[in-house]
PDB file of C-alpha atoms in Angstrom:
ATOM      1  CA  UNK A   1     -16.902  22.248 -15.465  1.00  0.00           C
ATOM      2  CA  UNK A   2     -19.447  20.522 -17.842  1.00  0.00           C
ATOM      3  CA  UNK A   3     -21.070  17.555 -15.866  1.00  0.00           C
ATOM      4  CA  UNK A   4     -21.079  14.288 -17.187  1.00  0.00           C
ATOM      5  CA  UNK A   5     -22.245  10.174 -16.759  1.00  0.00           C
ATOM      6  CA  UNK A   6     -18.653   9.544 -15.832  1.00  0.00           C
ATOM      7  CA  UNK A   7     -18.554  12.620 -13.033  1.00  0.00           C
ATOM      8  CA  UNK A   8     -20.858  11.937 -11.609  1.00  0.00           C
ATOM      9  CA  UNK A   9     -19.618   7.484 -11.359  1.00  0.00           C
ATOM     10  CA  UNK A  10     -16.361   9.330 -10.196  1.00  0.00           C
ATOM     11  CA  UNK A  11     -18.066  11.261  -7.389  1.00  0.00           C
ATOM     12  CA  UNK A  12     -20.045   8.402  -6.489  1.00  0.00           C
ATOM     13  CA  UNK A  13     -17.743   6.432  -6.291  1.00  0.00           C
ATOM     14  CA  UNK A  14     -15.789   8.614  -3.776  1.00  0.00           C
ATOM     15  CA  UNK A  15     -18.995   9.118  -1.808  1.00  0.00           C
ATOM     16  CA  UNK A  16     -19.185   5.334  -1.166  1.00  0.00           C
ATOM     17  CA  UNK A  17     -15.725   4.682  -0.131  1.00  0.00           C
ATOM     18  CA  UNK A  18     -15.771   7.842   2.253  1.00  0.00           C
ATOM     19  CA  UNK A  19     -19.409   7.005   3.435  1.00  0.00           C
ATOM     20  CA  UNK A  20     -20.754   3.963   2.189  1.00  0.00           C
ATOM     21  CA  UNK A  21     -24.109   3.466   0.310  1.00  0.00           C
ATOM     22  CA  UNK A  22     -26.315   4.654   2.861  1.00  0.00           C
ATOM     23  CA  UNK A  23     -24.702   8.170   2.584  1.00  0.00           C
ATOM     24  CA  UNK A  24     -25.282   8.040  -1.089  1.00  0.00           C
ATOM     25  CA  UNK A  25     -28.001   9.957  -2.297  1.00  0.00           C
ATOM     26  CA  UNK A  26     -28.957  11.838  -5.008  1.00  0.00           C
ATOM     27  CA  UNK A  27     -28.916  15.104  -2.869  1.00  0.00           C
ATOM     28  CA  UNK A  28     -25.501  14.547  -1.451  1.00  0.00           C
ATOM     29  CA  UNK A  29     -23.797  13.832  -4.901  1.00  0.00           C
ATOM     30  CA  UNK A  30     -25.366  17.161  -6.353  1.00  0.00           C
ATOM     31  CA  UNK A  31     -23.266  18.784  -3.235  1.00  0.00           C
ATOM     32  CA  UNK A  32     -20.312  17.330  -4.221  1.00  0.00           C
ATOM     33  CA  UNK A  33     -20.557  18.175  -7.586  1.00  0.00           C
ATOM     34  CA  UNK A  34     -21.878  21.470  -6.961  1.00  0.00           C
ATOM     35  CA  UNK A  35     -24.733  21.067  -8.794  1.00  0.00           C
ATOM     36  CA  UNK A  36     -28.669  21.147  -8.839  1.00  0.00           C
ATOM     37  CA  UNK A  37     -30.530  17.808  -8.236  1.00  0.00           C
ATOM     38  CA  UNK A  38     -32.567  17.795 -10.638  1.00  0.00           C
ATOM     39  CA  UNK A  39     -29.227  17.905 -13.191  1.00  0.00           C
ATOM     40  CA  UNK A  40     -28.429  14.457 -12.128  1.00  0.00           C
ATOM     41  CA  UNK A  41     -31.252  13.145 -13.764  1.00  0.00           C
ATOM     42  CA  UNK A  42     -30.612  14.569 -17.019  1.00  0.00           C
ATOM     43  CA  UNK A  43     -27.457  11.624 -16.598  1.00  0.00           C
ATOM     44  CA  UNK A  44     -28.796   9.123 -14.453  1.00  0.00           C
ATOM     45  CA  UNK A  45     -32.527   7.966 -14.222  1.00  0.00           C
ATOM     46  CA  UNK A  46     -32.542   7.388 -10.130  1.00  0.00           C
ATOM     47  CA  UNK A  47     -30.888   5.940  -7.397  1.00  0.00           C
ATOM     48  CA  UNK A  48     -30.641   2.504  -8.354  1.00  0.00           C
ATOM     49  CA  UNK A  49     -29.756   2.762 -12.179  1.00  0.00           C
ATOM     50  CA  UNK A  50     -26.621   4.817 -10.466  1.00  0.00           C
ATOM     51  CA  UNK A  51     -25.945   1.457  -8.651  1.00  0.00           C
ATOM     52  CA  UNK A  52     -25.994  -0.592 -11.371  1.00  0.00           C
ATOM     53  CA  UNK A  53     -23.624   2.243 -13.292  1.00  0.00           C
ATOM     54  CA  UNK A  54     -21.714   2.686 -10.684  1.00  0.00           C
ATOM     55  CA  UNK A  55     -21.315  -1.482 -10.432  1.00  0.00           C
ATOM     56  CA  UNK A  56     -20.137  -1.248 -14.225  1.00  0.00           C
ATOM     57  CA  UNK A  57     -17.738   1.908 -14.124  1.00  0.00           C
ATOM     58  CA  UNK A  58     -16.227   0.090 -11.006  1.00  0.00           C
ATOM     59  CA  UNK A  59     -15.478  -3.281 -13.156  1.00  0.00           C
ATOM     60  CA  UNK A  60     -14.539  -1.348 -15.979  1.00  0.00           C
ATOM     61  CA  UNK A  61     -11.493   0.640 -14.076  1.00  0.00           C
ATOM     62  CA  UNK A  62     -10.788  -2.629 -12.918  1.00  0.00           C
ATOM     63  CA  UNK A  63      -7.723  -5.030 -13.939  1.00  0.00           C
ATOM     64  CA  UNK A  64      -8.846  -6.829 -17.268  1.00  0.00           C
ATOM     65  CA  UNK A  65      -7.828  -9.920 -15.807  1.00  0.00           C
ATOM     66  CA  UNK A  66     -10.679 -10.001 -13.530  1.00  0.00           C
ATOM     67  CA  UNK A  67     -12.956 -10.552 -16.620  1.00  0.00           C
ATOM     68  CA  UNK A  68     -11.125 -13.136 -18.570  1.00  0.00           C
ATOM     69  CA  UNK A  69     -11.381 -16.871 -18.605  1.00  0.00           C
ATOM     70  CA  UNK A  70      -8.946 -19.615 -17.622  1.00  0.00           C
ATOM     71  CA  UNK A  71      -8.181 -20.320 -21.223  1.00  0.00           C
ATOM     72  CA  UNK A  72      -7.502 -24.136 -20.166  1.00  0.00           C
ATOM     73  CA  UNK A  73      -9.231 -27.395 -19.650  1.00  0.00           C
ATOM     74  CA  UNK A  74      -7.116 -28.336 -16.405  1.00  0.00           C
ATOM     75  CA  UNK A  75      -9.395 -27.843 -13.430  1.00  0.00           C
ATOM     76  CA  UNK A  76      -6.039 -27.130 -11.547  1.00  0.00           C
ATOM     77  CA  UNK A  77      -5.379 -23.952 -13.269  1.00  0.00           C
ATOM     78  CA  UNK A  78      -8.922 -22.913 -13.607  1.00  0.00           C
ATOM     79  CA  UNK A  79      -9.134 -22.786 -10.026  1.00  0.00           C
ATOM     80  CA  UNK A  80      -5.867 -21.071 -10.037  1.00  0.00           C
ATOM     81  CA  UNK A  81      -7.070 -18.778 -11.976  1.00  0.00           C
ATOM     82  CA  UNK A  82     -10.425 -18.211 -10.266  1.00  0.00           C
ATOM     83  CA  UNK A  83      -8.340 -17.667  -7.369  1.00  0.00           C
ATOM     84  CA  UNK A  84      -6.395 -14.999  -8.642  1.00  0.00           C
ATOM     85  CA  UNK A  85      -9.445 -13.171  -9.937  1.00  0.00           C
ATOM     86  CA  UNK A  86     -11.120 -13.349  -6.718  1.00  0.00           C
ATOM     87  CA  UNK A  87      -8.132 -11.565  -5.246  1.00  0.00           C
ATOM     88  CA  UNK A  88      -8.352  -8.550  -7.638  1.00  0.00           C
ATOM     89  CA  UNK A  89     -12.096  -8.552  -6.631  1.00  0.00           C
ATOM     90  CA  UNK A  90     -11.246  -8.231  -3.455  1.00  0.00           C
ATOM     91  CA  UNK A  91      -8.104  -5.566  -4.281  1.00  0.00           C
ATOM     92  CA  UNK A  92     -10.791  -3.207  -6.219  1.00  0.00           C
ATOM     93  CA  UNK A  93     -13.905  -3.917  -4.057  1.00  0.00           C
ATOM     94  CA  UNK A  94     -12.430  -3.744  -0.134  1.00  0.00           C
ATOM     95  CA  UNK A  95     -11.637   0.191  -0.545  1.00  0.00           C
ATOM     96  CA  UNK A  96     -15.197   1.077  -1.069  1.00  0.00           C
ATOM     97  CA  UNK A  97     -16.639   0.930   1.530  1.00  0.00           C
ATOM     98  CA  UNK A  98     -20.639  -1.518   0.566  1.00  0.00           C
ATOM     99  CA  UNK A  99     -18.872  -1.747  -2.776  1.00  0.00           C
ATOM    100  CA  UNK A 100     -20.067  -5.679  -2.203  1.00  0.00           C
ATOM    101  CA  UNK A 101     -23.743  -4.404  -1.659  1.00  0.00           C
ATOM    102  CA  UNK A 102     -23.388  -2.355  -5.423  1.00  0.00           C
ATOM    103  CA  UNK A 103     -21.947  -5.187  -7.072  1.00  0.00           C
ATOM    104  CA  UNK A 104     -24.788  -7.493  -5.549  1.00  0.00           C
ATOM    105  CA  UNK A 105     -27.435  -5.173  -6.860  1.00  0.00           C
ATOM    106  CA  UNK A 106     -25.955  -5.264 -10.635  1.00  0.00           C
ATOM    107  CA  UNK A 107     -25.765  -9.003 -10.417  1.00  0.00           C
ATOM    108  CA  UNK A 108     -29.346  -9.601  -9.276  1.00  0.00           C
ATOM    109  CA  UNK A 109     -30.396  -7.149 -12.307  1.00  0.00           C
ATOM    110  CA  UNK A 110     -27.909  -7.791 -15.180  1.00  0.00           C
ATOM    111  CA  UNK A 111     -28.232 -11.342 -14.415  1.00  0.00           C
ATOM    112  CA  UNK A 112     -25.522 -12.951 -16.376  1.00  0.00           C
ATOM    113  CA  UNK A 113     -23.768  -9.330 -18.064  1.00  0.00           C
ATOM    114  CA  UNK A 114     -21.350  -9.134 -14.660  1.00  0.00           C
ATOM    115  CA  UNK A 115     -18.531  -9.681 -16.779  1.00  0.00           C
ATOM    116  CA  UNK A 116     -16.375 -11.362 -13.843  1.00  0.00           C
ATOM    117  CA  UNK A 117     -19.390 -13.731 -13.857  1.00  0.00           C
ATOM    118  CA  UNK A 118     -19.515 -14.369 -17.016  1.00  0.00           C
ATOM    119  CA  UNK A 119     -15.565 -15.671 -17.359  1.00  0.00           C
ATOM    120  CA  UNK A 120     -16.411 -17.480 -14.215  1.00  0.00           C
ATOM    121  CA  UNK A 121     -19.237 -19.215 -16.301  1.00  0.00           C
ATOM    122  CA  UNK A 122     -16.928 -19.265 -19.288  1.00  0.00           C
ATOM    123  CA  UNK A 123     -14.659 -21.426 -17.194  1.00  0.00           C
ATOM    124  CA  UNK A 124     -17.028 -23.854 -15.920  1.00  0.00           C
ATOM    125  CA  UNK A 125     -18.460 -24.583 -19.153  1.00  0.00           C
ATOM    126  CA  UNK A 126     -14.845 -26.072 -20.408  1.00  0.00           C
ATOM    127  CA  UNK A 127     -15.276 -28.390 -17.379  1.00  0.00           C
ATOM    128  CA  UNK A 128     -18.580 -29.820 -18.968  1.00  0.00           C
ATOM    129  CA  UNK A 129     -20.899 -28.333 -17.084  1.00  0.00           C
ATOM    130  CA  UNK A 130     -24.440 -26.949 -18.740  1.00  0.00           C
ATOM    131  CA  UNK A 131     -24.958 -23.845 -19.879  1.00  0.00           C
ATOM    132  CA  UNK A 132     -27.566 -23.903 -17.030  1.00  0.00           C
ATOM    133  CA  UNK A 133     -25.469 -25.440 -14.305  1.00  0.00           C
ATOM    134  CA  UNK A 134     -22.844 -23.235 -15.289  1.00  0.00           C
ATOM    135  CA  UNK A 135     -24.367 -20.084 -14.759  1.00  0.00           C
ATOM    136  CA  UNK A 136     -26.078 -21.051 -11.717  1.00  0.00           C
ATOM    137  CA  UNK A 137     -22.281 -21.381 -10.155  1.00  0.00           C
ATOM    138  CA  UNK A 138     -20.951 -18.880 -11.616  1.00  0.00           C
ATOM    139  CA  UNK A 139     -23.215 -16.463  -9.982  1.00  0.00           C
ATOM    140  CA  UNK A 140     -23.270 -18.500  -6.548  1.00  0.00           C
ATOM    141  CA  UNK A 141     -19.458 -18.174  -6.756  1.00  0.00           C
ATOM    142  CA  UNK A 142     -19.861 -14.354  -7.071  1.00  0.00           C
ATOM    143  CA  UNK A 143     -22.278 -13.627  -4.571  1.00  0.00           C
ATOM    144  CA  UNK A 144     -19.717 -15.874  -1.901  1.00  0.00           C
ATOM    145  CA  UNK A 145     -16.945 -14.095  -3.095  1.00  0.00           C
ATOM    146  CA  UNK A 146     -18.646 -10.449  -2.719  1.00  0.00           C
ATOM    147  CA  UNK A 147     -19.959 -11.807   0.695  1.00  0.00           C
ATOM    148  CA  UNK A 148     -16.738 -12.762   1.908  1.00  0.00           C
ATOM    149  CA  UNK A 149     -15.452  -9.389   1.189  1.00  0.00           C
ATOM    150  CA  UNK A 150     -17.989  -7.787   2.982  1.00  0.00           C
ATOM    151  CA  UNK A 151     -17.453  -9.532   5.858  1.00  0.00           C
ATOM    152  CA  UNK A 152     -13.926  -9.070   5.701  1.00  0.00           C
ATOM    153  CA  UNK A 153     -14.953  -4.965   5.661  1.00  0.00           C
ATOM    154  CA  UNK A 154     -17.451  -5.819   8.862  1.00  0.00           C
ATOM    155  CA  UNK A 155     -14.752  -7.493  10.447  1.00  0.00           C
ATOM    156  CA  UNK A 156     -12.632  -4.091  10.688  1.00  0.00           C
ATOM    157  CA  UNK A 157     -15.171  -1.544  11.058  1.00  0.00           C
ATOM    158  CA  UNK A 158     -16.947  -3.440  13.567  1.00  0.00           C
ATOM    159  CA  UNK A 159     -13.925  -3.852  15.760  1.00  0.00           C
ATOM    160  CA  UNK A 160     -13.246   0.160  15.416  1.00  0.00           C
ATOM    161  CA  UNK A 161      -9.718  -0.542  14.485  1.00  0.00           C
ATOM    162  CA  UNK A 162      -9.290   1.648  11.610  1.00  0.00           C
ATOM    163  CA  UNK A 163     -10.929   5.486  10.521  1.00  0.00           C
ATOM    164  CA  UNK A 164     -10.820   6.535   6.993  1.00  0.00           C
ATOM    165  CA  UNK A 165      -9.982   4.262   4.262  1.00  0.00           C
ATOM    166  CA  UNK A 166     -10.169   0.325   4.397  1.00  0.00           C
ATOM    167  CA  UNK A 167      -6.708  -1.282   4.423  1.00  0.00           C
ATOM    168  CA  UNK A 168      -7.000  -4.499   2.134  1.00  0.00           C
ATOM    169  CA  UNK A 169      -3.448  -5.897   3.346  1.00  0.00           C
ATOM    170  CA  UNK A 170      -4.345  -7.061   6.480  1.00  0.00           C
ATOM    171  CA  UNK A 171      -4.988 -10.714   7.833  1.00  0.00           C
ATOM    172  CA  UNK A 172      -8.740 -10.187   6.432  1.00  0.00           C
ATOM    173  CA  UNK A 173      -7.132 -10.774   2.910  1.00  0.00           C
ATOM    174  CA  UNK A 174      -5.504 -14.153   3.786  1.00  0.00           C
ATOM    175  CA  UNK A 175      -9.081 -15.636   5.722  1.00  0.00           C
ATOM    176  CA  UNK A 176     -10.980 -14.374   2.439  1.00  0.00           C
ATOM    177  CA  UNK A 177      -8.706 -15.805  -0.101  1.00  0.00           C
ATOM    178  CA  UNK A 178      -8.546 -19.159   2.562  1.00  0.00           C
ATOM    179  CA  UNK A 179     -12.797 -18.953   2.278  1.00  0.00           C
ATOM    180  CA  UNK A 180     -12.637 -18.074  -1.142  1.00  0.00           C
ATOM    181  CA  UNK A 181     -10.382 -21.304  -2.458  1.00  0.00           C
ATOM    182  CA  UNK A 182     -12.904 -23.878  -0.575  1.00  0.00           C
ATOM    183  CA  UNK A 183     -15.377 -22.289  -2.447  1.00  0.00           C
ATOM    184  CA  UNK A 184     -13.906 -22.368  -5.708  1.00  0.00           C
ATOM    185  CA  UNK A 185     -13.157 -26.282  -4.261  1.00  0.00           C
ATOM    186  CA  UNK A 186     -17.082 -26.833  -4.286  1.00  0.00           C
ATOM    187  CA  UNK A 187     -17.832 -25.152  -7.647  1.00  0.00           C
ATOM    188  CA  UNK A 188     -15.821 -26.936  -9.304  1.00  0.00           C
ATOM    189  CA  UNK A 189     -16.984 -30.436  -8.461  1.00  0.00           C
ATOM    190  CA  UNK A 190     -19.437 -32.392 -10.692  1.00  0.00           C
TER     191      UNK A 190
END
């Protein structure tokens, strides 16, 4: 088996929801994949540029819906919308275990290329906010939304009520998506 960019975002990506990102090092992904270390960076350039991959192959397997404007002017419906979208987030992100911390790290780095933030942004800017002013909530609206989710995932492990896999149906949904809508309340006022 040929090894490639995307096995080795696969494997990573199983590595973090079985272990988290602590557990994720170059070492133990060249065990998984049954591979020297040193072929990983043939792919990947170190640690942290397979975060930020990582951040991207997990939004690209992602719903497409998570990455697409409102499409309106009513404010309503935009936060509707937002709503929604933070609900995928959290449907995609609560499985993997840090998956919040990843997405954190390609935010601070990409900037404004988080393509989640960027509808977010995309949204705001119908309302009549700047370009500036946009951005700037777009990307506070992101980081509270990947908080909340992390906290949701603290919430469980912390109280040792689950092993293996993260179950995203439980009561932590409803307080994040209860968090998440004040929020969204707050970004969207001039």
């Amino acid at each position: 088996m040929a090894l490639s960019h995307t096995k080795i975002l696969e494997a990573a990506r199983e590595v973090m929801t079985e272990r988290g990102v602590a557990e994720l090092s170059m070492r133990r992904l060249a065990q998984e994949l049954d591979v020297a270390p040193g072929a990983l960076y043939y792919h990947v350039d170190s640690k942290q540029q397979l975060l930020i991959d990582l951040a991207d192959f997990i939004l690209e397997k992602a719903p497409s819906e998570l990455s697409v404007a409102a499409g309106t002017r009513d404010r309503q419906r935009i936060a509707q919308s937002l709503l929604q979208r933070g609900d995928v987030l959290y449907s995609v992100l609560y499985p993997i275990r840090e998956g919040s911390q990843v997405m954190r790290l390609a935010l601070n780095l990409h900037k404004d290329s988080i393509a989640p933030t960027a509808a977010i942004a995309q949204d705001l800017l119908v309302l009549g906010f700047s370009d500036e002013q946009a951005m700037m909530r777009a990307r506070l609206l992101t980081h509270i939304s990947l908080d909340l989710i992390e906290e949701q995932q603290n919430r469980v492990m912390f109280a040792e009520v689950i092993e293996g896999p993260l179950d995203p149906t439980d009561a932590g949904r409803a307080a994040y998506l209860a968090s998440l809508r004040e929020a969204i309340e707050m970004t969207l006022q001039h």
